PDB file of N, CA and C in Angstrom:
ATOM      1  N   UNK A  13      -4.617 -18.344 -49.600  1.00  0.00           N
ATOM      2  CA  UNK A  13      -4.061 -18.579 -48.293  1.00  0.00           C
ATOM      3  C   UNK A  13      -3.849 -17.265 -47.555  1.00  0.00           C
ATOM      4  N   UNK A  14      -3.531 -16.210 -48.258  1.00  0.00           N
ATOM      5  CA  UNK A  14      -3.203 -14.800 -47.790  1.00  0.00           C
ATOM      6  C   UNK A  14      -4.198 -14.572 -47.249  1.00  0.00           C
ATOM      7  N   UNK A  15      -5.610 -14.630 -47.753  1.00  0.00           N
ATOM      8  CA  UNK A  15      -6.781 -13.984 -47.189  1.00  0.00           C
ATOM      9  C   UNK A  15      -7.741 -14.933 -46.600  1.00  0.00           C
ATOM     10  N   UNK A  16      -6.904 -16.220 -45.863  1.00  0.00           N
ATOM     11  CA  UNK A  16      -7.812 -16.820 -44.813  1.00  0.00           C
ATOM     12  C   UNK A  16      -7.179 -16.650 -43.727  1.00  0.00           C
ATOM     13  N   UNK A  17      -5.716 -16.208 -43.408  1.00  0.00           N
ATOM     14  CA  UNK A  17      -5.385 -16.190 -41.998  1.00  0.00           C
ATOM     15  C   UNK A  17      -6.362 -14.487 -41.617  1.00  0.00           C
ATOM     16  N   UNK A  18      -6.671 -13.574 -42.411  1.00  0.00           N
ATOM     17  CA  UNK A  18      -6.818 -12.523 -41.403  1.00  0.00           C
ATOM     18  C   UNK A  18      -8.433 -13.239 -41.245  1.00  0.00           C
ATOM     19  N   UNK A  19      -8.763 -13.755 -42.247  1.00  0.00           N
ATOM     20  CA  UNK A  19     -10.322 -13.834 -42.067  1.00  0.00           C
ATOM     21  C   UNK A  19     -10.034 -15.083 -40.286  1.00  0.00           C
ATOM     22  N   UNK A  20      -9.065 -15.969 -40.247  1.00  0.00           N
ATOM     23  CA  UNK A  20      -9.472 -16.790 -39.322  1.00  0.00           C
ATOM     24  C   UNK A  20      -9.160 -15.830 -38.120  1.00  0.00           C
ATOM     25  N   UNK A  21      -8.406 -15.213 -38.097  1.00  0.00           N
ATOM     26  CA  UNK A  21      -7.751 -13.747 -36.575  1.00  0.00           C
ATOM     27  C   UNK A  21      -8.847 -13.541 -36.102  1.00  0.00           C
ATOM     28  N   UNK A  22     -10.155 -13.145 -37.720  1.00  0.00           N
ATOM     29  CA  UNK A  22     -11.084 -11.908 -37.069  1.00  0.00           C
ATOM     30  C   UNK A  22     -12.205 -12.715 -36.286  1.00  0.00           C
ATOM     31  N   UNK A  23     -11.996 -14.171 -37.017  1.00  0.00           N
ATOM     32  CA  UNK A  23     -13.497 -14.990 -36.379  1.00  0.00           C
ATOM     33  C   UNK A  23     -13.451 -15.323 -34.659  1.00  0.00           C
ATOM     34  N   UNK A  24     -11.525 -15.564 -34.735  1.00  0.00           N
ATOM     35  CA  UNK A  24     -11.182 -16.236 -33.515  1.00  0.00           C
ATOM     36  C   UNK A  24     -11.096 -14.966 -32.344  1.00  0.00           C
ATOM     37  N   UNK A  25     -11.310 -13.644 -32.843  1.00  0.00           N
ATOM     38  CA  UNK A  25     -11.325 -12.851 -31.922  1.00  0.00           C
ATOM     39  C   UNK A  25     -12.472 -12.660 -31.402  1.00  0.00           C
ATOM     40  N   UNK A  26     -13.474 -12.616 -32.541  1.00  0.00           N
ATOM     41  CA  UNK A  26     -15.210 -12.709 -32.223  1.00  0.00           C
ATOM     42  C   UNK A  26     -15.812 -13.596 -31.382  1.00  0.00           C
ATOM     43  N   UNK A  27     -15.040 -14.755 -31.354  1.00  0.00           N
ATOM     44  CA  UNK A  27     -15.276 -15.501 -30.740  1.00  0.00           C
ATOM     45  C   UNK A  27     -14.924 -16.093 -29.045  1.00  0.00           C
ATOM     46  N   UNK A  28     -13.616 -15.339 -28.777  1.00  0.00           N
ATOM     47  CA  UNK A  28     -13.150 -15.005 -27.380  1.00  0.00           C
ATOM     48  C   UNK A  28     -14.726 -15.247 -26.888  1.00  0.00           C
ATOM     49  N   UNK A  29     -14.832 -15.860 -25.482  1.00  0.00           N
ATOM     50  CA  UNK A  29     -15.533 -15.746 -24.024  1.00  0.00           C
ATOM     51  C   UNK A  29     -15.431 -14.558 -23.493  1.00  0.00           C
ATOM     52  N   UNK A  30     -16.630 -13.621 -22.912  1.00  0.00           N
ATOM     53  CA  UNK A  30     -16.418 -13.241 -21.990  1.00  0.00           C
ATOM     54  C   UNK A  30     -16.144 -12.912 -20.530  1.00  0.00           C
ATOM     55  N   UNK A  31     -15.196 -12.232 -19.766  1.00  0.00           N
ATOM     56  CA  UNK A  31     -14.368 -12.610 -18.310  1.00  0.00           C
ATOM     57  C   UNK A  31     -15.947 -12.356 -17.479  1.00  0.00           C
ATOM     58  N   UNK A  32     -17.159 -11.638 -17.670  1.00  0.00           N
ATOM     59  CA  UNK A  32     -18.045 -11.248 -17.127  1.00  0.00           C
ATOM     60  C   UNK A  32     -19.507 -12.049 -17.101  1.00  0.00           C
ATOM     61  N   UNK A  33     -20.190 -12.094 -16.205  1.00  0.00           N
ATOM     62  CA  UNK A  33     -21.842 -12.250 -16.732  1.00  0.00           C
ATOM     63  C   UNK A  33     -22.411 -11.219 -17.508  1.00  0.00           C
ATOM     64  N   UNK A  34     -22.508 -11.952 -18.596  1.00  0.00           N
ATOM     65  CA  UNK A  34     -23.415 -11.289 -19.354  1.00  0.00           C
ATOM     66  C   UNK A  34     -24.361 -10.479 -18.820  1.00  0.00           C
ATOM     67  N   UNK A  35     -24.856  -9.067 -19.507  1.00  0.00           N
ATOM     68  CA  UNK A  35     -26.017  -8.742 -19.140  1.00  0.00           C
ATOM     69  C   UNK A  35     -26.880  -7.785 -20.253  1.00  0.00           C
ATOM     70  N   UNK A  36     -28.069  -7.826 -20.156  1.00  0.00           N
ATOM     71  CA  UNK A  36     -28.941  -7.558 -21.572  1.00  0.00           C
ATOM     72  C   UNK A  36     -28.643  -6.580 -22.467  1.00  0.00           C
ATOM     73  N   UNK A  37     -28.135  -5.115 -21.312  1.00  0.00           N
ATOM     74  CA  UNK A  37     -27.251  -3.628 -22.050  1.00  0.00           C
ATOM     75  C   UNK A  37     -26.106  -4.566 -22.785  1.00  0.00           C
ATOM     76  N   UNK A  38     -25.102  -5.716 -22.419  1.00  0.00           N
ATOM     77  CA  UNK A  38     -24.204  -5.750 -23.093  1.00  0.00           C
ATOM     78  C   UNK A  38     -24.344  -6.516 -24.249  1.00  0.00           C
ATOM     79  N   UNK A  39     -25.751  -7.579 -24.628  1.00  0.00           N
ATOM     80  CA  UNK A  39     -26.040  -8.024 -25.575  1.00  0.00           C
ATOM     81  C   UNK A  39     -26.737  -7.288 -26.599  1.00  0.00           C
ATOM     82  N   UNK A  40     -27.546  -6.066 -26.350  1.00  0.00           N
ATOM     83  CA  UNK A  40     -27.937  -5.039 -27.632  1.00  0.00           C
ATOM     84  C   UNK A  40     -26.614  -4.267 -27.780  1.00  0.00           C
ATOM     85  N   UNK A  41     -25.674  -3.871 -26.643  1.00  0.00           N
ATOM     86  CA  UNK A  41     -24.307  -3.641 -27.743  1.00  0.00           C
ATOM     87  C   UNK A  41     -23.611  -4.601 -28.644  1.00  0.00           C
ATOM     88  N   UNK A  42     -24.072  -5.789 -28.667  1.00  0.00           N
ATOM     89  CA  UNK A  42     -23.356  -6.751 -28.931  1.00  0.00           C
ATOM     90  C   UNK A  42     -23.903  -6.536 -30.279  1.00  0.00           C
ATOM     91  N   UNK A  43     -25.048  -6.524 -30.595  1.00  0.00           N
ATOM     92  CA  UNK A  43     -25.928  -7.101 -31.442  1.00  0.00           C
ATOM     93  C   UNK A  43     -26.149  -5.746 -32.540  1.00  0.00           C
ATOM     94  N   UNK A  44     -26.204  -4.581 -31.884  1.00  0.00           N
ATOM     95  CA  UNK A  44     -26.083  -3.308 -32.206  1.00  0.00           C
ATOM     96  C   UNK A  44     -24.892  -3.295 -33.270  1.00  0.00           C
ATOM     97  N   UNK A  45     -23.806  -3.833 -32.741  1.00  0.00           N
ATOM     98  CA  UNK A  45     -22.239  -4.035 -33.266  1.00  0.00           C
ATOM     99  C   UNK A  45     -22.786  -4.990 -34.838  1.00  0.00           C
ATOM    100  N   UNK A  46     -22.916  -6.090 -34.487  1.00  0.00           N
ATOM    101  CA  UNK A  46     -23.610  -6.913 -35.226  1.00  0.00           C
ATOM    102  C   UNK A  46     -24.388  -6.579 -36.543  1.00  0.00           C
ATOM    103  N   UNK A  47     -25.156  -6.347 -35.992  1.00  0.00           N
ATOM    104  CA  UNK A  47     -26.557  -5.998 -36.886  1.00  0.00           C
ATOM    105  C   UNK A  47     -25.791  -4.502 -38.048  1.00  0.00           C
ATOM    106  N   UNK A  48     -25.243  -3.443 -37.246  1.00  0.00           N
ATOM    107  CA  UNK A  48     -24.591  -2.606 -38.498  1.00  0.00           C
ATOM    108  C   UNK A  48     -23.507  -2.795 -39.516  1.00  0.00           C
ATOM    109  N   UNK A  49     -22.425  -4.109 -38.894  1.00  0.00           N
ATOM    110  CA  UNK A  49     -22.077  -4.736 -39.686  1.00  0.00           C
ATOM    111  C   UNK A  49     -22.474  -5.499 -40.737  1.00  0.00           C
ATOM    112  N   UNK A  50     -23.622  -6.098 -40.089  1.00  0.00           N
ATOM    113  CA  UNK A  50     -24.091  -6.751 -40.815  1.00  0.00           C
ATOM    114  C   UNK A  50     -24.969  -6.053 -42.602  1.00  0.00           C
ATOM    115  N   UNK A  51     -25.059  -4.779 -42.067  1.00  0.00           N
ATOM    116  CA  UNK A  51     -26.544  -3.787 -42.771  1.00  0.00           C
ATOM    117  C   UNK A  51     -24.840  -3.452 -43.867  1.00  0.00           C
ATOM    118  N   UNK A  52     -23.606  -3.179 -43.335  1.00  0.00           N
ATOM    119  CA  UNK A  52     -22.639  -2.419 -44.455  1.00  0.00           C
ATOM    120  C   UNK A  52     -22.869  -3.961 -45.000  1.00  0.00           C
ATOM    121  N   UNK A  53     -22.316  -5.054 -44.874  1.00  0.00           N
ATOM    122  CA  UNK A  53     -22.038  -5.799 -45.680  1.00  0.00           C
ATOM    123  C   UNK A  53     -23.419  -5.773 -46.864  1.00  0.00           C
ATOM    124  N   UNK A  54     -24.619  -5.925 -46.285  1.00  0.00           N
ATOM    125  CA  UNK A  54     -25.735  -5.943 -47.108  1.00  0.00           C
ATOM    126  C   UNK A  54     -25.270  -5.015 -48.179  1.00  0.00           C
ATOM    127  N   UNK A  55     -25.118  -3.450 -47.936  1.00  0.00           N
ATOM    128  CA  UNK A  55     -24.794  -2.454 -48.838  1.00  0.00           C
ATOM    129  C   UNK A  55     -23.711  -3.269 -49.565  1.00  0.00           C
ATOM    130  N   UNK A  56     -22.907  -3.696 -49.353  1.00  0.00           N
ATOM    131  CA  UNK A  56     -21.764  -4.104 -50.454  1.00  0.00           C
ATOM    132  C   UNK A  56     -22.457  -5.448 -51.206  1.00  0.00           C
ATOM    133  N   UNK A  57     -23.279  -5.569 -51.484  1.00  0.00           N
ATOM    134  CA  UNK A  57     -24.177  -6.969 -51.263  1.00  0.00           C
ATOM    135  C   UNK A  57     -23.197  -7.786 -51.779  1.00  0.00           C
ATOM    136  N   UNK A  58     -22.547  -8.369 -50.303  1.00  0.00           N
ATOM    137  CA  UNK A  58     -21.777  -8.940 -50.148  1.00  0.00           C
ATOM    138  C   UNK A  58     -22.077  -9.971 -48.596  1.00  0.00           C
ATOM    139  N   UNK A  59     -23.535 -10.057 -48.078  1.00  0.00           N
ATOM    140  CA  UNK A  59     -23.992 -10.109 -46.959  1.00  0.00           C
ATOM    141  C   UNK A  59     -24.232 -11.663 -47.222  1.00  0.00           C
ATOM    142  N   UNK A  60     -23.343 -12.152 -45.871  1.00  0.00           N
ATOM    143  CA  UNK A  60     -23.144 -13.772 -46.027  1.00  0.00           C
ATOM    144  C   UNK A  60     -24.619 -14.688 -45.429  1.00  0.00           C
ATOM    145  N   UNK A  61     -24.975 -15.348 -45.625  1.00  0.00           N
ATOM    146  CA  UNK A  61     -26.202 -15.795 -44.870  1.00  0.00           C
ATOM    147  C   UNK A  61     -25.720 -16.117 -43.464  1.00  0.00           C
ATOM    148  N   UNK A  62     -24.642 -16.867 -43.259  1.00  0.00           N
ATOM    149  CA  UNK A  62     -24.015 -17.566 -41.940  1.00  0.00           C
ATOM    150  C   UNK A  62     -24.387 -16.201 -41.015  1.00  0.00           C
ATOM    151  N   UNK A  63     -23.945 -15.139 -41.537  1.00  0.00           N
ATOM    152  CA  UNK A  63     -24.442 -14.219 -40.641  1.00  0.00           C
ATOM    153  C   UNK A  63     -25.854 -13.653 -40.141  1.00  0.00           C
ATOM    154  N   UNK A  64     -26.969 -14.125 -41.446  1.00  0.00           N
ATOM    155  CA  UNK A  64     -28.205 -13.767 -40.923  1.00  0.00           C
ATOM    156  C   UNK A  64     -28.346 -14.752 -39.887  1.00  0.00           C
ATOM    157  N   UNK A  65     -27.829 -15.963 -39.960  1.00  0.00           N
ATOM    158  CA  UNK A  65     -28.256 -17.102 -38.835  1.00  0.00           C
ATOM    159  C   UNK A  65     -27.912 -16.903 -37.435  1.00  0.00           C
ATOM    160  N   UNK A  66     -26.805 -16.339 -37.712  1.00  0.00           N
ATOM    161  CA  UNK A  66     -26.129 -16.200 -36.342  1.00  0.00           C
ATOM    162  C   UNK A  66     -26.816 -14.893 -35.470  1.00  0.00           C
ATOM    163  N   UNK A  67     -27.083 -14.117 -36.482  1.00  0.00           N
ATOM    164  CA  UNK A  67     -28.046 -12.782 -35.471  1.00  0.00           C
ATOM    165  C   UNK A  67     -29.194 -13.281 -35.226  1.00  0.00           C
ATOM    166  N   UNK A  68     -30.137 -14.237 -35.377  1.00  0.00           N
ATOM    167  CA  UNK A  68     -30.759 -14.382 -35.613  1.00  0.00           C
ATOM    168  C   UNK A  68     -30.846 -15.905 -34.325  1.00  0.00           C
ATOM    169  N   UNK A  69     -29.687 -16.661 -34.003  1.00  0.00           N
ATOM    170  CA  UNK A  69     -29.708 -17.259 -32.896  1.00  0.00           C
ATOM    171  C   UNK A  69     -28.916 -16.436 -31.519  1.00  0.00           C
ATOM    172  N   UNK A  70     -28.666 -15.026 -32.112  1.00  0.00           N
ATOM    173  CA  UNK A  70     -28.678 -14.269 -30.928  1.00  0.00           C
ATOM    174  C   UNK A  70     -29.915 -13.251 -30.360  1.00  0.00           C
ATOM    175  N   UNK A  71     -30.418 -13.046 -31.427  1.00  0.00           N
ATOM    176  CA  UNK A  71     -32.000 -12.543 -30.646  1.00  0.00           C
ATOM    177  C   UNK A  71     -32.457 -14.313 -30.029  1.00  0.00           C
ATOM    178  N   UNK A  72     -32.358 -15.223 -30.165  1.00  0.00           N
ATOM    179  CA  UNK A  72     -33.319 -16.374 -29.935  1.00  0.00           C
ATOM    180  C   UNK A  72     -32.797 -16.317 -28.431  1.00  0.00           C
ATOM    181  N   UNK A  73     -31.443 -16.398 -28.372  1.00  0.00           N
ATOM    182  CA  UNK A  73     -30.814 -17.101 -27.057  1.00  0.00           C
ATOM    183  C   UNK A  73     -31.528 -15.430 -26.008  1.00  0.00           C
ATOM    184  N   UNK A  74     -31.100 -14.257 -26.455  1.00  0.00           N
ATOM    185  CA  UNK A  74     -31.661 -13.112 -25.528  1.00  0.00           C
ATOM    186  C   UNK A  74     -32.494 -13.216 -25.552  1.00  0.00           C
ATOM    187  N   UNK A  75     -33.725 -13.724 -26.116  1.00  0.00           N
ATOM    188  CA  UNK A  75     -35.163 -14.195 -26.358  1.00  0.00           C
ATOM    189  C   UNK A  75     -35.556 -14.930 -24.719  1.00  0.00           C
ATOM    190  N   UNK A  76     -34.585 -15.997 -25.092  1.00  0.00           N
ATOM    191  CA  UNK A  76     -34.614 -16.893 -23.977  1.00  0.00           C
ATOM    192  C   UNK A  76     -33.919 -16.825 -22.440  1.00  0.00           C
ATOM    193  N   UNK A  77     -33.483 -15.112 -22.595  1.00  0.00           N
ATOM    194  CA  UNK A  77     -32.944 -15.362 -21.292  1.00  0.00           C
ATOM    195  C   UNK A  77     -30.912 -15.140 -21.135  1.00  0.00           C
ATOM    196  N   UNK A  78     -30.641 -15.803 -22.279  1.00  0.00           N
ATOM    197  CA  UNK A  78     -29.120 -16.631 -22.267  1.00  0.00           C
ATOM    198  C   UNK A  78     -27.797 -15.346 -22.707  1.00  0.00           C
ATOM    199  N   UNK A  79     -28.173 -14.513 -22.134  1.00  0.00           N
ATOM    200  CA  UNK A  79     -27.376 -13.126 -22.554  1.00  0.00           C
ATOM    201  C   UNK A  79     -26.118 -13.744 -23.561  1.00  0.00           C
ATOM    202  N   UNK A  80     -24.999 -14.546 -22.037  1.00  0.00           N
ATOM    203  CA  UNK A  80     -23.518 -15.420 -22.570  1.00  0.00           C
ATOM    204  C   UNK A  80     -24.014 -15.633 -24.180  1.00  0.00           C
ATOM    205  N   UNK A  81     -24.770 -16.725 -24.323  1.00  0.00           N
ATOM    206  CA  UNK A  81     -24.863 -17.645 -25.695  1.00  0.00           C
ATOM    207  C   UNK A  81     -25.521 -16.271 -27.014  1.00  0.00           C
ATOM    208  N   UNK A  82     -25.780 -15.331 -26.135  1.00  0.00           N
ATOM    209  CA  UNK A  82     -26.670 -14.255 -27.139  1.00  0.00           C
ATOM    210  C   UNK A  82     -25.140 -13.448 -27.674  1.00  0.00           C
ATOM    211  N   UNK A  83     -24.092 -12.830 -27.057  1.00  0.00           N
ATOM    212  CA  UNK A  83     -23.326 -12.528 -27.364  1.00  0.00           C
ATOM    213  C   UNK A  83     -22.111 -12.909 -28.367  1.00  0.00           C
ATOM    214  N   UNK A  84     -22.183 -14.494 -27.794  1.00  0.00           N
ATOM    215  CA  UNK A  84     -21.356 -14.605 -28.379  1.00  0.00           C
ATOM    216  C   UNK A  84     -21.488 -15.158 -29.443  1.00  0.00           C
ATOM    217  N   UNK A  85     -23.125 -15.172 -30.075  1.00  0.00           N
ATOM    218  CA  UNK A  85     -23.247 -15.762 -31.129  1.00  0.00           C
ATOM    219  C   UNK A  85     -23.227 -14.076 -31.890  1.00  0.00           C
ATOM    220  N   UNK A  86     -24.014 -12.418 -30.994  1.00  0.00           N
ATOM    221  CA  UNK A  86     -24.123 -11.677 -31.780  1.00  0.00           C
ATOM    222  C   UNK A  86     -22.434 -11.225 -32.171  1.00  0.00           C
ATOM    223  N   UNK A  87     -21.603 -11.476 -31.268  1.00  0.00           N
ATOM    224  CA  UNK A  87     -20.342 -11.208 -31.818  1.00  0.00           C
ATOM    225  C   UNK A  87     -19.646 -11.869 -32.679  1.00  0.00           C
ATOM    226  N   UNK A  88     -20.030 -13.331 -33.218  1.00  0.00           N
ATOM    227  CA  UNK A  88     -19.935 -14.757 -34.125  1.00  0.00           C
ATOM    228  C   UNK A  88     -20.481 -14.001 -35.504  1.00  0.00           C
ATOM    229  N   UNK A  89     -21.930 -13.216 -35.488  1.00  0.00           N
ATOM    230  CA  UNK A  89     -22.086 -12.231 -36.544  1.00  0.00           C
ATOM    231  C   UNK A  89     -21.188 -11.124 -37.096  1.00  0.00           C
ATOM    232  N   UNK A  90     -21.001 -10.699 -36.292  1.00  0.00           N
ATOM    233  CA  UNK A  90     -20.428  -9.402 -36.269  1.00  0.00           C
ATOM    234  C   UNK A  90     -18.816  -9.691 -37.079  1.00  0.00           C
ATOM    235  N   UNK A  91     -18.232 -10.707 -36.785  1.00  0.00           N
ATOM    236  CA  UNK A  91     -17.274 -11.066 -37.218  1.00  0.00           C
ATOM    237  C   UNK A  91     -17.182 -12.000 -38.588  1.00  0.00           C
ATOM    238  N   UNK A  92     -18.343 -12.168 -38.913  1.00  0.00           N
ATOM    239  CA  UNK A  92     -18.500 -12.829 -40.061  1.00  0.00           C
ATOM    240  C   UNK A  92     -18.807 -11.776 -41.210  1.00  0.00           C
ATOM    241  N   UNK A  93     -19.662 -10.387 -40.452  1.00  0.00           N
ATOM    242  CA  UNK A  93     -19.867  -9.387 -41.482  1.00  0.00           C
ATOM    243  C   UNK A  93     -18.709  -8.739 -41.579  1.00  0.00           C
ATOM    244  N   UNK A  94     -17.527  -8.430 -41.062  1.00  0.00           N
ATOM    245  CA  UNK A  94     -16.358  -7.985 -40.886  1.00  0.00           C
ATOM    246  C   UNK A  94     -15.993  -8.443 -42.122  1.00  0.00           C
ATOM    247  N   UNK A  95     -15.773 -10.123 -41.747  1.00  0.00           N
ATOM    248  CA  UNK A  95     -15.104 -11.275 -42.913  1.00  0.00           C
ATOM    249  C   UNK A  95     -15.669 -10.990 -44.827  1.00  0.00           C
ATOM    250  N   UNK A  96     -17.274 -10.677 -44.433  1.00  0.00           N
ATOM    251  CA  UNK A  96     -17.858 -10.709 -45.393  1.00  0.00           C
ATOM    252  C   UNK A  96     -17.535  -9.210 -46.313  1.00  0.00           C
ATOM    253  N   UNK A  97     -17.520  -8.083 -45.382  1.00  0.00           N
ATOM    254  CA  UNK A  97     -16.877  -6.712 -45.999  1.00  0.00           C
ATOM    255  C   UNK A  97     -15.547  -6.713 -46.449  1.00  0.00           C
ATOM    256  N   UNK A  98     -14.493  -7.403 -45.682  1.00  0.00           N
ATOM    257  CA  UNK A  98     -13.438  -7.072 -46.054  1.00  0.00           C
ATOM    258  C   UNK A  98     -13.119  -8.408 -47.234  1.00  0.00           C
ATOM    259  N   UNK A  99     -13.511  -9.259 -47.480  1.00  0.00           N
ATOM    260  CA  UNK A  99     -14.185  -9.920 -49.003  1.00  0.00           C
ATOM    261  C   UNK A  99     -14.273  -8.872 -49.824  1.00  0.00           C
ATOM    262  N   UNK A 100     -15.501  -8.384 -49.953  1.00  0.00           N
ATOM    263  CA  UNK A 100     -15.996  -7.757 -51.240  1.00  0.00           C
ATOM    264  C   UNK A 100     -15.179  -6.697 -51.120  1.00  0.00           C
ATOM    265  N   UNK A 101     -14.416  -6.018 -50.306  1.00  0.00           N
ATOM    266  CA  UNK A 101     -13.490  -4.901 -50.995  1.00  0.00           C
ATOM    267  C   UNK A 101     -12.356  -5.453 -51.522  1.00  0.00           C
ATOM    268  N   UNK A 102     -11.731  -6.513 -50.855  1.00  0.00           N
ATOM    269  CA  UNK A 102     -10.400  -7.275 -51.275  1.00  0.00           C
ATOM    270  C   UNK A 102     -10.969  -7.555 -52.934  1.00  0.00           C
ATOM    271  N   UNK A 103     -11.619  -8.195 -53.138  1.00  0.00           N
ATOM    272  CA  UNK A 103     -12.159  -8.546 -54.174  1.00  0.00           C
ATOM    273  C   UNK A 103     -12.494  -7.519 -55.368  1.00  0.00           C
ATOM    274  N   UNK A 104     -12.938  -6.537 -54.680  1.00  0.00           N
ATOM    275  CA  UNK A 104     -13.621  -5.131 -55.769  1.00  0.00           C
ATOM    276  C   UNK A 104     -12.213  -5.194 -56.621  1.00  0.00           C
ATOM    277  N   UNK A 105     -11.037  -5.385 -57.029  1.00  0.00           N
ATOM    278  CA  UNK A 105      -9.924  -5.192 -58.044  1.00  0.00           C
ATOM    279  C   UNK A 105      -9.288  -6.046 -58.287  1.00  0.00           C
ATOM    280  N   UNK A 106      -9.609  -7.256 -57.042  1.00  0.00           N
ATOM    281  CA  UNK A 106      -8.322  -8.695 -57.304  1.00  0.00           C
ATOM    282  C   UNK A 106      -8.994  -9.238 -58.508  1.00  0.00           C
ATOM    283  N   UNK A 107     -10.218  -9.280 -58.704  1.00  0.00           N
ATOM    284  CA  UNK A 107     -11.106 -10.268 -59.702  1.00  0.00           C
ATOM    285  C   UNK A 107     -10.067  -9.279 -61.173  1.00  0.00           C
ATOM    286  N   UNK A 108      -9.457  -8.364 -61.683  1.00  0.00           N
ATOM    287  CA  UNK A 108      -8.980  -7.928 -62.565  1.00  0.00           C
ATOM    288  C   UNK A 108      -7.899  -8.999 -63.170  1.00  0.00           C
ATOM    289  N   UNK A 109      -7.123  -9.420 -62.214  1.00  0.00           N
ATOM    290  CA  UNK A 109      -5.818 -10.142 -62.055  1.00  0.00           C
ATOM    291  C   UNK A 109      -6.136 -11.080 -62.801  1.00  0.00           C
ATOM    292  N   UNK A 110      -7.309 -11.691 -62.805  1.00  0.00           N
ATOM    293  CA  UNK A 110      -7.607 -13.190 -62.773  1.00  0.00           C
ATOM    294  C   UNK A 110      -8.501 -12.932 -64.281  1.00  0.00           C
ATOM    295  N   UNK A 111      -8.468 -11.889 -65.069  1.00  0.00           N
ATOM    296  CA  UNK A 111      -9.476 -11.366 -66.053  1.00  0.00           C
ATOM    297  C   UNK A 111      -8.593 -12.408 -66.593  1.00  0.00           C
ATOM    298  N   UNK A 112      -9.579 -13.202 -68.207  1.00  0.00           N
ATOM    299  CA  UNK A 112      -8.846 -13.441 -69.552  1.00  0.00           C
ATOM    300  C   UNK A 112      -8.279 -12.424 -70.008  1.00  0.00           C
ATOM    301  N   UNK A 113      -7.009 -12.362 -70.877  1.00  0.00           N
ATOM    302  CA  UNK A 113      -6.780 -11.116 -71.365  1.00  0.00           C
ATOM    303  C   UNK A 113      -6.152 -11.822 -73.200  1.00  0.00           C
TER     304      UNK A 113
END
């Protein structure tokens, strides 16, 4: 329970609307954000799939035009690789606790 409220904070922040029209510079920052999150979590291979999907329907939607839906799916990533890093470090010593002894 401890370690689903920050994970739900970080999704529900990723997930905020933006007050602006989208525009293409702000979806490769988006995605930029994204995508290196995404590359640490890989390094911790700890890299969730939900997140390959989600970068992956944010190139589609900027593909298509849809900056809004591109963002906020590349920031929907971005916050899942967050979720997914701060996992595998929480984890790198809790799994001790839980050893047979």
């Amino acid at each position: 329970m401890k370690r689903t409220l920050p994970l739900a904070m970080l999704l529900a922040l990723g997930l905020m609307a933006t007050a602006h029209a989208a525009t293409e510079a702000d979806y490769k920052a988006a995605y930029t954000a994204a995508e290196a999150a995404s590359k640490q979590a890989a390094g911790l291979r700890n890299q969730w799939t939900v997140t390959v999907s989600a970068l992956a329907a944010a190139k589609k939607a900027a593909d298509g035009g849809d900056f809004d839906r591109a963002i906020a799916a590349a920031k929907e990533a971005e916050a899942l690789a967050k979720a997914s890093i701060f996992q595998a470090t929480s984890e790198k010593e809790a799994w001790k606790a839980m050893e047979i002894r």
